[in-house]
XYZ file of C-alpha atoms in Angstrom:
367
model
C 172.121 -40.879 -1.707
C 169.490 -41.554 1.203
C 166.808 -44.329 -0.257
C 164.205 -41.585 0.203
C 166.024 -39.669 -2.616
C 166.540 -42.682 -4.581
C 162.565 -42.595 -4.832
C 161.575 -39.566 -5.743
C 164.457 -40.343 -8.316
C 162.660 -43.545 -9.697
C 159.217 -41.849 -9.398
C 160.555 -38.749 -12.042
C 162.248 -41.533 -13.999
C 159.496 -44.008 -14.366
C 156.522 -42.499 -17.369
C 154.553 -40.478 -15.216
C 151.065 -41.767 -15.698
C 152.035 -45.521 -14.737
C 151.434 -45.858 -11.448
C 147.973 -47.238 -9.960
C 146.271 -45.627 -6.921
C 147.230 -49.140 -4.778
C 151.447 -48.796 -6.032
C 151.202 -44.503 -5.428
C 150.028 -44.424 -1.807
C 152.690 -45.975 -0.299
C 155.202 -44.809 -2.397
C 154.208 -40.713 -1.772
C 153.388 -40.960 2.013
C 156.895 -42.255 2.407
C 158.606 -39.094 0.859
C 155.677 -36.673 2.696
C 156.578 -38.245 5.582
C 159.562 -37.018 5.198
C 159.197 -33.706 4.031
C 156.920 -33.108 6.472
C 159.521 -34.350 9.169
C 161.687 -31.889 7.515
C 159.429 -28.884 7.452
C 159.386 -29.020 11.334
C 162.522 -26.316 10.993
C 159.340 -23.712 9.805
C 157.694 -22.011 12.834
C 154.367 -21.529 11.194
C 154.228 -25.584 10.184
C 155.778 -26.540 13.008
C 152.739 -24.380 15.205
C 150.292 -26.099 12.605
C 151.717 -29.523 13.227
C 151.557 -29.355 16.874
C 148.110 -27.507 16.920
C 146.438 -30.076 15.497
C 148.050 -33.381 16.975
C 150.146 -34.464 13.787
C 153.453 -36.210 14.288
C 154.818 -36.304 10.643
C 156.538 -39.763 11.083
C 153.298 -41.787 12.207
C 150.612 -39.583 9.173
C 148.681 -42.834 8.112
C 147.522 -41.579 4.699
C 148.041 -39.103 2.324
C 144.451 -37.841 3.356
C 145.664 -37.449 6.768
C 148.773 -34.519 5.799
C 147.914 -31.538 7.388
C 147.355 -29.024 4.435
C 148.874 -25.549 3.767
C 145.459 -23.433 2.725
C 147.017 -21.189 -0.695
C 146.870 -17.676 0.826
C 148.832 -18.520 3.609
C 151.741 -18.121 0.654
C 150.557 -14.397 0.813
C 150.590 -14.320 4.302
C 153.466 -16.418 6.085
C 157.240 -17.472 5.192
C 156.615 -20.961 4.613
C 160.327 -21.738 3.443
C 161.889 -24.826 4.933
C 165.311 -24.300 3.640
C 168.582 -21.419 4.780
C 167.752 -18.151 2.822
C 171.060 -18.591 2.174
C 170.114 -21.477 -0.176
C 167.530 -19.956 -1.800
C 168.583 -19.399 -5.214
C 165.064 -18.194 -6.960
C 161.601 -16.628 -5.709
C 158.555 -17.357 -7.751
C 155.300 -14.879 -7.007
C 152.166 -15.901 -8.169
C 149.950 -12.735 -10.159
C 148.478 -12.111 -7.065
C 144.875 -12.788 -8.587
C 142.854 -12.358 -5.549
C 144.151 -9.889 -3.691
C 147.329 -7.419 -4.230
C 149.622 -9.543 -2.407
C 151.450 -12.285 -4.066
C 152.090 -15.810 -2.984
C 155.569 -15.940 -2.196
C 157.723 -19.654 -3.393
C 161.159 -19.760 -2.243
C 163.373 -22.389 -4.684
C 166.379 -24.111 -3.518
C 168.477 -25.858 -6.391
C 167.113 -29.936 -5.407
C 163.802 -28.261 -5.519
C 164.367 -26.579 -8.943
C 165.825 -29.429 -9.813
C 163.398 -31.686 -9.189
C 160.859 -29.567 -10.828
C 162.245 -29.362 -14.001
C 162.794 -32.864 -14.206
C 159.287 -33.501 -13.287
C 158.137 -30.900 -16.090
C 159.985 -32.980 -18.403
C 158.687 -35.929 -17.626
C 155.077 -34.460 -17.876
C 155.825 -32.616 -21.222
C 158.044 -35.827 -22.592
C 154.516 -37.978 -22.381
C 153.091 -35.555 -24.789
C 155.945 -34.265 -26.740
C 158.043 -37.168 -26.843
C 161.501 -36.342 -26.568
C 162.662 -34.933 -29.489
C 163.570 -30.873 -28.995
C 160.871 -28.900 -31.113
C 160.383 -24.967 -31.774
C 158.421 -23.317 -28.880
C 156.338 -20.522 -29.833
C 155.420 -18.475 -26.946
C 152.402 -16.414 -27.080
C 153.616 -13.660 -24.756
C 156.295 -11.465 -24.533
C 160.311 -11.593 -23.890
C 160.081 -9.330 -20.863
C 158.125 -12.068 -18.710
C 160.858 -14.401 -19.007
C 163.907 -11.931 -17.948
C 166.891 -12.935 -16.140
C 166.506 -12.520 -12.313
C 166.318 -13.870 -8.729
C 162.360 -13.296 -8.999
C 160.169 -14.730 -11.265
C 156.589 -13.872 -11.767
C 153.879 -17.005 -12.500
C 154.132 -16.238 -15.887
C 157.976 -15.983 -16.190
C 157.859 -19.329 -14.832
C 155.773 -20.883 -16.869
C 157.657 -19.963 -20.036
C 160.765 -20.913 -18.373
C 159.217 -24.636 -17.318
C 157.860 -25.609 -20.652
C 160.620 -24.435 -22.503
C 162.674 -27.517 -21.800
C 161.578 -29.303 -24.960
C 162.844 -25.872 -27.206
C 165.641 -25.804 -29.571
C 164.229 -22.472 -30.075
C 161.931 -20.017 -28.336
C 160.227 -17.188 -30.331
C 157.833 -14.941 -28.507
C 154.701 -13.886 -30.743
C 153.584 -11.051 -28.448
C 155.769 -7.797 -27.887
C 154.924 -5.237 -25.767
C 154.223 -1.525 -27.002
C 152.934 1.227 -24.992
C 151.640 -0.897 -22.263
C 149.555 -3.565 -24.390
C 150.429 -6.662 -25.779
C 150.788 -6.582 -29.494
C 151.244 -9.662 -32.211
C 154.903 -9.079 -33.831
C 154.276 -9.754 -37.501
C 158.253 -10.223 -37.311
C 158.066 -13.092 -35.330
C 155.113 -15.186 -37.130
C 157.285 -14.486 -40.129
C 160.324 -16.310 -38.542
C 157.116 -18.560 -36.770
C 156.467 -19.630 -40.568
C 159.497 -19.961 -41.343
C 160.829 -22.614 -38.553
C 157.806 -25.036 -38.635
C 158.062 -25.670 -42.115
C 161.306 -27.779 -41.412
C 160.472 -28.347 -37.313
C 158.413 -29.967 -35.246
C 156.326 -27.247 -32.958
C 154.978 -27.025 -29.616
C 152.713 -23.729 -28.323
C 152.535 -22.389 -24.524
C 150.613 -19.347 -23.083
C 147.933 -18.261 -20.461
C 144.555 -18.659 -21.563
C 143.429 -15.453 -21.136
C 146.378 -13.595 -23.286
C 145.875 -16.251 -26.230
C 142.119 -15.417 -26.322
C 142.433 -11.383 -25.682
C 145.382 -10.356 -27.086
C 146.552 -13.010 -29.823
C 143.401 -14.551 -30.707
C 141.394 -11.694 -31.151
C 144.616 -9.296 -33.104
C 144.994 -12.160 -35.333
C 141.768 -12.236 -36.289
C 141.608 -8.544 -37.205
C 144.119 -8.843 -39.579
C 143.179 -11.774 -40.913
C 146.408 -13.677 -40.286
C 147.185 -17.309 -39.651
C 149.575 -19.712 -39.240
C 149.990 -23.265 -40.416
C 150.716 -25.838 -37.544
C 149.069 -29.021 -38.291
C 151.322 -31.458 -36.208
C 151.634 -28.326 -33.051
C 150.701 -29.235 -29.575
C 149.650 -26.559 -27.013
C 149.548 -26.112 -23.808
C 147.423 -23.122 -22.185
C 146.874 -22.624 -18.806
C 145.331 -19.808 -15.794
C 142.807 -17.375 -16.569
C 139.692 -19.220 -17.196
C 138.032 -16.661 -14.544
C 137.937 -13.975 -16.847
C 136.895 -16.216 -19.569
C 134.185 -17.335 -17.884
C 133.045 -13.994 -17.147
C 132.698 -13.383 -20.982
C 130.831 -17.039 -20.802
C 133.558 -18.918 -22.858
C 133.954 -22.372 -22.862
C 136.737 -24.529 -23.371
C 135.471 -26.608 -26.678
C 134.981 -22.584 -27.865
C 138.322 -21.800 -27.097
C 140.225 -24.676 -28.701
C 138.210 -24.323 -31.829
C 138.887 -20.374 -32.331
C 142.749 -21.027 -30.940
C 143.312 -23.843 -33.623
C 141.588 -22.240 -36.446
C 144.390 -19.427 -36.262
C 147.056 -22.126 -35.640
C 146.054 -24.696 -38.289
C 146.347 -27.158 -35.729
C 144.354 -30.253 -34.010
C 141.713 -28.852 -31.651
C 142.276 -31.800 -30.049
C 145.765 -30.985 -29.215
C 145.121 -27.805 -27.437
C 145.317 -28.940 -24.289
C 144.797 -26.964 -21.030
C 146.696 -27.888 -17.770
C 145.940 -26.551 -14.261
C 148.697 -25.456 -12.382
C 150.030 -22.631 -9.754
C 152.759 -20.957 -8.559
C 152.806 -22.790 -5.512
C 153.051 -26.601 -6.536
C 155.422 -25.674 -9.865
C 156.406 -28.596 -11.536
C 153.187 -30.845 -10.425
C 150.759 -29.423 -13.498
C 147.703 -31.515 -14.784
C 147.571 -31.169 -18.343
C 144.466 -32.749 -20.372
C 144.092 -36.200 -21.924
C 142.322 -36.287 -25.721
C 139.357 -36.513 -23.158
C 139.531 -33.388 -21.601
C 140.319 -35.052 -18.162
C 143.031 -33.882 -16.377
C 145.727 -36.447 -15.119
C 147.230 -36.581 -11.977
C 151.611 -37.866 -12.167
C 153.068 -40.350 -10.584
C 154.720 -37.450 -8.523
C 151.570 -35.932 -7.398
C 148.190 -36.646 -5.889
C 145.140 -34.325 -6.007
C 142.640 -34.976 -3.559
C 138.557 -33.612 -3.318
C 137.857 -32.230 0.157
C 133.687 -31.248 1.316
C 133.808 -27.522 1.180
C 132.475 -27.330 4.520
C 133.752 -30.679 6.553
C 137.059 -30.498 4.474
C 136.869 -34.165 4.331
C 137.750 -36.127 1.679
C 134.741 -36.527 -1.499
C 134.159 -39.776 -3.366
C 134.488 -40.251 -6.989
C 131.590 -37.502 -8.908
C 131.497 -35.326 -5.630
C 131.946 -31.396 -6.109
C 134.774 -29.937 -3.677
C 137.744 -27.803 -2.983
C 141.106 -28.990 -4.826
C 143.856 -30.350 -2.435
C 147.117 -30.461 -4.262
C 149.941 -32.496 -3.260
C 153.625 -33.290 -4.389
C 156.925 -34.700 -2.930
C 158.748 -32.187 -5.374
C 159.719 -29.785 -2.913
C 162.521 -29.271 -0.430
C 162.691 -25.225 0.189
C 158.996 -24.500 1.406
C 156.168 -26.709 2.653
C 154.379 -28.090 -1.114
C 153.128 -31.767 0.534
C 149.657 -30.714 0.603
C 148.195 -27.559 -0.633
C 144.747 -26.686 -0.140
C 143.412 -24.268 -3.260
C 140.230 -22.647 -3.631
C 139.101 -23.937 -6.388
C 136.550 -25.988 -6.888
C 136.810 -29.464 -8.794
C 135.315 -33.059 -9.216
C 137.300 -36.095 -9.317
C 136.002 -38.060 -12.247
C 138.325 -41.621 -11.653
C 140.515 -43.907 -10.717
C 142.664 -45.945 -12.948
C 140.040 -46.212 -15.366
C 140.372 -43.096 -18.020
C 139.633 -44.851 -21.223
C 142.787 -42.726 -22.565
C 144.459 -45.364 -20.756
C 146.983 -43.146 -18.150
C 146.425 -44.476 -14.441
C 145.840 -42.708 -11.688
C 143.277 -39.835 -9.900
C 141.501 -37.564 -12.960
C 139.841 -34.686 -12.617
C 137.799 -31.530 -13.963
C 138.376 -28.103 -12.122
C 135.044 -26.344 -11.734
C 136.149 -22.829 -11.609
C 137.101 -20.768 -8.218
C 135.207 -22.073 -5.346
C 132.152 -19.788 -4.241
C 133.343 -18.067 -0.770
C 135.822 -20.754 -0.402
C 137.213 -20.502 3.338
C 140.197 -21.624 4.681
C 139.415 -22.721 7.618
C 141.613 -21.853 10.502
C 144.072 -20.383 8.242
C 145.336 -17.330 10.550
C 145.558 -19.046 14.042
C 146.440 -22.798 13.186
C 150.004 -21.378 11.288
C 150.835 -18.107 13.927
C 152.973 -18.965 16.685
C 152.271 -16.686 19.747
């Protein structure tokens, strides 16, 4: 084992809000480095590396890694590794336009994602396997090369489960509560310890507002869940995230305070930021999240609005060091979260207005 991979092996070992910013830098850049260095085998991030001037051995700071902008997943094969190796595809739900983001998995980068999932999930959880109730439906998780966002979601989180039961089925197109499965729901967490996972927007459409109508509940006072993706939509119908934990928990009989949303993507799976008791979301030891000036693209101090970089030494089969989203976000601290986990924390402000990628197209083509 190279000493490279015997520190990404420490960093998914070690409890993944430990690390301060000082201990982190050194310790990433070192593994981007090399991923970067490895990446050179893609055409379009080779073109981007040489474009603008980068020679991934000498990048001084994690500020300095060039970053991927998210569409280009929709636009350009970003995979680093043999198709040949390839052993899963993720696609993203292809929110913003009707092409996908396309994530090509190798098995070390699998693997290393689901070990970095547990070690996220253990700092909540614990490590004790619990029920998972999964408000969706069987058919998103179904056995297959491709995976949609939401298939892997469900498949991520459920490491923790000793048993999954869906509480969504779907009939004639629609999602529909299955009394059948609160029943066995019920049943479980009277004896079992219980964790919840869906997307945001199905919980408060589908489950929250069915459940509701019928005037059904369940009784999970010791549950924790995790929600993530579709806050656009919410915030369309102008709801908030103290309004959504309070409906969600009344129906679940659980902590409002343990309804916890993460923010996450297709295209950094495995890196997700899941909220303290604070409602500030933590960066791993794994991971960095930088704030970059929505027009300069350089990087914001501490309480400055800008576009979210995401970065991660997770991945092996497709350039993940930096990824440039377009959403918008503030980073709120350093090392200093009174919840007591060290590191970068941040809010996410929603999709960035007319966010631009700037140079997208004609920094990755190679002519």
């Amino acid at each position: 084992m190279s000493s490279l991979s015997g520190d990404l092996d420490e960093l998914l070992r070690i409890p993944p809000y430990s690390l301060r910013e000082e201990d982190k830098e050194a310790r990433l850049l070192a593994l981007i480095r090399s991923g970067a260095r490895r990446a050179q085998s893609n055409i379009h991030i080779r073109s981007m590396y040489s474009k603008l001037g980068v020679v991934p051995e000498v990048i001084p700071s994690l500020s300095s890694v060039p970053a991927v902008p998210v569409r280009m997943f929709k636009d350009f094969d970003l995979a680093t590794c043999a198709p040949e190796d390839v052993i899963r595809v993720l696609r993203s739900s292809g929110t913003t336009s009707q092409r996908p983001s396309v994530v090509p998995l190798d098995k070390a980068t699998a693997s290393n994602q689901t070990k970095a999932l547990r070690s996220i999930l253990g700092a909540y959880l614990g490590e004790r396997r619990r029920v998972m109730l999964v408000i969706d439906h069987p058919g998103v998780n179904a056995p297959g090369r491709e995976l949609s966002a939401r298939g892997a979601g469900v498949r991520g989180l459920s490491i923790f489960a000793r048993e999954v039961i869906y509480l969504l089925r779907e009939e004639d197109g629609r999602l529909v509560v299955d009394e059948q499965a609160l029943d066995r729901a019920r049943e479980l967490s009277s004896t079992n310890e219980v964790y919840v996972f869906g997307f945001t927007f199905i919980i408060w459409s589908a489950f929250c507002a069915q459940m509701e109508e019928r005037g059904w509940k369940l009784n999970l006072p010791q549950a924790v869940v995790f929600h993530g993706g579709g806050w656009k939509k919410l915030k369309d119908k102008k709801v908030g995230r103290g309004a959504f934990s309070a409906r969600l928990s009344s129906i679940l009989g659980c902590d409002p305070a343990e309804v916890r949303d993460f923010y996450g993507m297709a295209e950094q799976t495995g890196v997700i930021f899941v909220d303290c008791e604070l409602g500030r979301k933590h960066v791993p030891a794994f991971g960095q999240v930088i704030i970059r000036d929505v027009q300069t693209l350089k990087e914001c101090p501490v309480g400055k609005r800008g576009l979210i970089e995401v970065m991660s030494v997770l991945g092996e089969s497709y350039y993940g060091q930096a990824v440039l989203t377009e959403d918008a976000g503030t980073l709120l601290g350093i090392d200093d979260c009174p919840c007591g986990r060290k590191g970068r924390y941040f809010v996410v402000e929603g999709r960035a207005e007319q966010a631009e990628a700037r140079g997208c197209g004609d920094t990755f083509r190679e002519r």
